[in-house]
Tab-separated table of C-alpha atoms in Angstrom:
chain	number	residue	atom	x	y	z
A	8	GLY	CA	127.464	116.958	96.653
A	9	ALA	CA	125.267	113.885	96.102
A	10	VAL	CA	126.644	111.755	98.905
A	11	VAL	CA	125.042	108.436	99.766
A	12	SER	CA	125.961	106.778	103.035
A	13	GLN	CA	125.445	103.059	103.561
A	14	HIS	CA	125.735	101.365	106.937
A	15	PRO	CA	127.103	99.013	108.075
A	16	SER	CA	129.996	98.429	105.716
A	17	ARG	CA	130.454	94.865	106.874
A	18	VAL	CA	128.330	92.352	108.731
A	19	ILE	CA	129.236	88.864	109.875
A	20	CYS	CA	126.491	86.921	111.578
A	21	LYS	CA	125.100	83.480	112.204
A	22	SER	CA	122.623	81.722	109.981
A	23	GLY	CA	119.035	82.574	110.878
A	24	THR	CA	119.801	86.133	111.902
A	25	SER	CA	117.990	89.077	110.331
A	26	VAL	CA	120.213	91.898	109.151
A	27	LYS	CA	119.236	95.491	108.451
A	28	ILE	CA	121.217	97.702	106.076
A	29	GLU	CA	120.633	101.442	105.938
A	30	CYS	CA	121.034	103.737	102.972
A	31	ARG	CA	120.959	107.485	103.501
A	32	SER	CA	121.194	110.393	101.095
A	33	LEU	CA	123.130	113.006	103.042
A	34	ASP	CA	122.803	116.161	101.004
A	35	PHE	CA	119.792	115.611	98.783
A	36	GLN	CA	116.315	114.188	98.929
A	37	ALA	CA	116.088	110.855	97.209
A	38	THR	CA	112.712	110.239	95.628
A	39	THR	CA	113.922	106.854	94.422
A	40	MET	CA	116.385	104.425	95.922
A	41	PHE	CA	117.692	101.205	94.435
A	42	TRP	CA	119.118	98.066	95.998
A	43	TYR	CA	121.663	95.939	94.160
A	44	ARG	CA	123.467	92.724	94.855
A	45	GLN	CA	126.928	91.996	93.530
A	46	PHE	CA	128.597	88.599	93.559
A	47	PRO	CA	132.406	88.359	93.391
A	48	LYS	CA	133.793	89.448	90.029
A	49	GLN	CA	130.313	89.983	88.658
A	50	SER	CA	128.197	92.943	87.767
A	51	LEU	CA	125.528	94.604	89.864
A	52	MET	CA	122.118	93.007	89.733
A	53	LEU	CA	119.138	95.144	90.632
A	54	MET	CA	117.036	93.647	93.406
A	55	ALA	CA	114.385	96.282	93.891
A	56	THR	CA	113.404	99.882	93.345
A	57	SER	CA	111.794	101.885	96.103
A	58	ASN	CA	109.993	105.180	95.965
A	59	GLU	CA	109.428	107.184	99.111
A	60	GLY	CA	106.139	106.360	100.748
A	61	SER	CA	105.204	103.451	98.512
A	62	LYS	CA	105.915	99.744	98.268
A	63	ALA	CA	109.118	98.616	96.635
A	64	THR	CA	109.098	97.087	93.170
A	65	TYR	CA	111.046	93.843	93.154
A	66	GLU	CA	112.860	92.336	90.206
A	67	GLN	CA	111.876	88.929	88.988
A	68	GLY	CA	113.317	86.179	91.142
A	69	VAL	CA	113.859	88.347	94.217
A	70	GLU	CA	111.856	87.211	97.230
A	71	LYS	CA	110.051	90.182	98.707
A	72	ASP	CA	109.469	88.375	102.003
A	73	LYS	CA	113.157	87.593	102.242
A	74	PHE	CA	114.426	91.043	101.373
A	75	LEU	CA	112.248	93.634	103.088
A	76	ILE	CA	112.648	97.171	101.833
A	77	ASN	CA	111.367	100.275	103.567
A	78	HIS	CA	111.651	103.791	102.183
A	79	ALA	CA	109.983	105.772	104.909
A	80	SER	CA	111.551	109.154	104.219
A	81	LEU	CA	113.207	111.036	101.407
A	82	THR	CA	116.630	110.418	102.889
A	83	LEU	CA	116.472	106.861	104.219
A	84	SER	CA	115.819	103.420	102.820
A	85	THR	CA	116.474	100.157	104.612
A	86	LEU	CA	116.996	96.629	103.367
A	87	THR	CA	116.368	93.833	105.857
A	88	VAL	CA	117.596	90.373	104.992
A	89	THR	CA	115.335	88.146	107.037
A	90	SER	CA	116.507	84.819	108.435
A	91	ALA	CA	119.752	85.089	106.492
A	92	HIS	CA	121.482	81.946	105.261
A	93	PRO	CA	124.974	81.398	103.811
A	94	GLU	CA	123.651	81.724	100.265
A	95	ASP	CA	122.615	85.287	101.104
A	96	SER	CA	126.257	86.209	101.624
A	97	SER	CA	127.079	88.882	99.086
A	98	PHE	CA	127.914	92.534	98.543
A	99	TYR	CA	124.815	94.728	98.747
A	100	ILE	CA	124.875	98.226	97.285
A	101	CYS	CA	122.257	100.952	97.427
A	102	SER	CA	121.896	103.947	95.201
A	103	ALA	CA	119.740	107.041	95.334
A	104	ARG	CA	118.408	109.490	92.821
A	105	GLU	CA	117.029	112.940	93.508
A	106	GLN	CA	114.954	113.512	90.402
A	107	TRP	CA	113.899	111.271	87.536
A	108	ASP	CA	116.377	112.905	85.163
A	109	GLN	CA	119.348	112.682	87.523
A	110	PRO	CA	121.916	109.862	87.660
A	111	GLN	CA	122.054	107.385	90.504
A	112	HIS	CA	124.606	107.949	93.257
A	113	PHE	CA	125.882	104.887	95.026
A	114	GLY	CA	126.668	104.020	98.613
A	115	ASP	CA	129.883	102.282	99.651
A	116	GLY	CA	128.203	98.904	99.868
A	117	THR	CA	127.743	96.354	102.637
A	118	ARG	CA	129.551	93.059	102.663
A	119	LEU	CA	127.291	90.489	104.292
A	120	SER	CA	128.794	87.213	105.443
A	121	ILE	CA	126.517	84.563	106.915
A	122	LEU	CA	128.258	81.787	108.795
B	12	ALA	CA	114.976	93.621	77.344
B	13	GLN	CA	118.092	95.668	77.107
B	14	THR	CA	121.513	94.054	77.323
B	15	VAL	CA	124.913	95.607	77.840
B	16	THR	CA	128.096	93.850	76.728
B	17	GLN	CA	131.648	94.612	77.748
B	18	SER	CA	133.878	92.276	75.799
B	19	GLN	CA	137.120	93.128	77.593
B	20	PRO	CA	137.257	91.525	81.063
B	21	GLU	CA	140.672	93.061	81.704
B	22	MET	CA	142.728	95.861	80.241
B	23	SER	CA	146.039	97.396	81.184
B	24	VAL	CA	147.700	100.631	80.182
B	25	GLN	CA	150.963	102.370	80.895
B	26	GLU	CA	150.706	105.379	83.139
B	27	ALA	CA	150.194	108.612	81.126
B	28	GLU	CA	149.024	106.665	78.081
B	29	THR	CA	145.530	106.489	76.613
B	30	VAL	CA	143.202	103.522	76.856
B	31	THR	CA	139.780	102.796	75.383
B	32	LEU	CA	137.210	100.532	77.016
B	33	SER	CA	134.534	99.024	74.814
B	34	CYS	CA	130.817	98.730	75.436
B	35	THR	CA	127.977	97.682	73.175
B	36	TYR	CA	124.310	97.466	73.977
B	37	ASP	CA	121.119	96.185	72.505
B	38	THR	CA	117.857	98.106	72.625
B	39	SER	CA	114.797	98.842	70.551
B	40	GLU	CA	114.302	102.214	72.184
B	41	SER	CA	115.312	105.429	70.446
B	42	ASP	CA	115.966	107.538	73.498
B	43	TYR	CA	117.914	106.447	76.550
B	44	TYR	CA	120.844	107.246	78.819
B	45	LEU	CA	124.251	105.601	78.887
B	46	PHE	CA	126.713	105.733	81.753
B	47	TRP	CA	130.191	104.699	82.704
B	48	TYR	CA	130.723	103.938	86.370
B	49	LYS	CA	134.012	103.245	88.116
B	50	GLN	CA	134.354	100.866	91.057
B	51	PRO	CA	137.765	101.121	92.737
B	52	PRO	CA	138.972	98.585	95.315
B	53	SER	CA	137.061	100.545	97.956
B	54	ARG	CA	133.970	99.202	96.152
B	55	GLN	CA	132.049	102.487	95.917
B	56	MET	CA	130.493	103.007	92.503
B	57	ILE	CA	131.435	106.407	91.124
B	58	LEU	CA	129.798	108.017	88.112
B	59	VAL	CA	132.448	108.826	85.511
B	60	ILE	CA	130.427	110.139	82.603
B	61	ARG	CA	126.978	109.983	81.057
B	62	GLN	CA	125.536	110.421	77.603
B	63	GLU	CA	122.012	111.185	76.476
B	64	ALA	CA	121.143	109.248	73.332
B	65	TYR	CA	119.432	112.221	71.710
B	66	LYS	CA	122.649	114.226	71.854
B	67	GLN	CA	125.004	113.727	68.939
B	68	GLN	CA	127.917	115.366	70.690
B	69	ASN	CA	130.110	112.993	72.638
B	70	ALA	CA	130.278	113.677	76.372
B	71	THR	CA	133.592	114.653	77.951
B	72	GLU	CA	134.691	115.038	81.555
B	73	ASN	CA	138.281	116.189	81.872
B	74	ARG	CA	140.435	113.172	80.905
B	75	PHE	CA	137.404	110.994	80.210
B	76	SER	CA	135.509	111.051	76.952
B	77	VAL	CA	133.146	108.746	75.134
B	78	ASN	CA	132.717	107.687	71.539
B	79	PHE	CA	128.974	107.247	71.160
B	80	GLN	CA	127.931	105.533	67.943
B	81	LYS	CA	124.158	105.279	68.126
B	82	ALA	CA	123.638	103.361	64.907
B	83	ALA	CA	126.235	100.818	65.917
B	84	LYS	CA	124.966	100.791	69.520
B	85	SER	CA	128.475	101.360	70.756
B	86	PHE	CA	129.574	103.454	73.717
B	87	SER	CA	133.307	103.323	74.377
B	88	LEU	CA	135.182	105.176	77.110
B	89	LYS	CA	138.527	106.807	76.442
B	90	ILE	CA	140.804	107.650	79.325
B	91	SER	CA	143.619	110.018	78.432
B	92	ASP	CA	146.803	110.538	80.428
B	93	SER	CA	146.048	107.498	82.581
B	94	GLN	CA	146.831	107.861	86.272
B	95	LEU	CA	147.386	105.293	88.977
B	96	GLY	CA	144.130	106.372	90.587
B	97	ASP	CA	142.240	105.295	87.486
B	98	ALA	CA	142.803	101.645	88.362
B	99	ALA	CA	139.376	100.177	88.980
B	100	MET	CA	136.565	98.083	87.593
B	101	TYR	CA	134.670	100.036	84.955
B	102	PHE	CA	131.019	99.311	84.285
B	103	CYS	CA	129.004	100.470	81.329
B	104	ALA	CA	125.305	100.960	82.080
B	105	TYR	CA	122.092	101.605	80.158
B	106	ARG	CA	118.970	103.317	81.400
B	107	SER	CA	115.598	103.311	79.696
B	108	PRO	CA	113.894	106.544	78.648
B	109	ILE	CA	113.059	108.718	81.609
B	110	SER	CA	109.450	108.928	80.511
B	111	ASN	CA	108.876	105.261	81.260
B	112	PHE	CA	108.243	105.550	84.968
B	113	GLY	CA	108.704	102.291	86.725
B	114	ASN	CA	111.209	101.152	84.144
B	115	GLU	CA	114.140	103.379	84.963
B	116	LYS	CA	116.541	100.798	86.266
B	117	LEU	CA	120.168	100.625	85.238
B	118	THR	CA	121.332	97.590	83.304
B	119	PHE	CA	125.036	97.010	83.840
B	120	GLY	CA	127.633	95.269	81.737
B	121	THR	CA	129.933	92.696	83.286
B	122	GLY	CA	132.740	95.185	83.761
B	123	THR	CA	136.317	95.719	82.624
B	124	ARG	CA	139.116	95.621	85.158
B	125	LEU	CA	141.627	98.341	84.307
B	126	THR	CA	145.189	98.094	85.574
B	127	ILE	CA	147.567	101.025	85.367
B	128	ILE	CA	151.213	100.107	84.917
B	129	PRO	CA	153.607	102.573	86.584
């Protein structure tokens, strides 16, 4: 149980392109989803927390207009990197939690490469 | 703000042996959750074990167990009978009390890369 699917697993695109990453909870309803960014050989850094039906809460230093998050249903959250540039290249990971007292379950991650 | 420190960037252990990964944290809160996550080369983060701070008993999950020392703010992971499939990056993580809605994010350590020697 507690499977989180993230798609796509890898994206390579040109600078200026907007990229959408999907995060789905397959066998549970996720009241809260989280988006992380991980640089090579570093830890996960939380970008934002999203609750179904409400606006995402962004961490300090994360541009909300750059990283658009939508959590329209209890099983789907999307992260859109708008007008992506090479410095946005990174590994993006989502996680989902069913209830407030449950642990987070992570997706497989998306490797984004901007040329 | 809470911080999580993993002082061992890399560790290695002989297959079938036991290894302990260290983690310390800093917090002013009295109740919280602690986790160990595993990230294999496939990159998916997998929950290994979790500990509630209010519980004195150390959590165990098959070959994985923790040594939770609340006063010392230490949370080490012991892996017994190490297997090749245990090779991964291990992250220690802290989560604030569940009653603080809006402040439930995980704070991760920098990770320990564990290599299993056949």
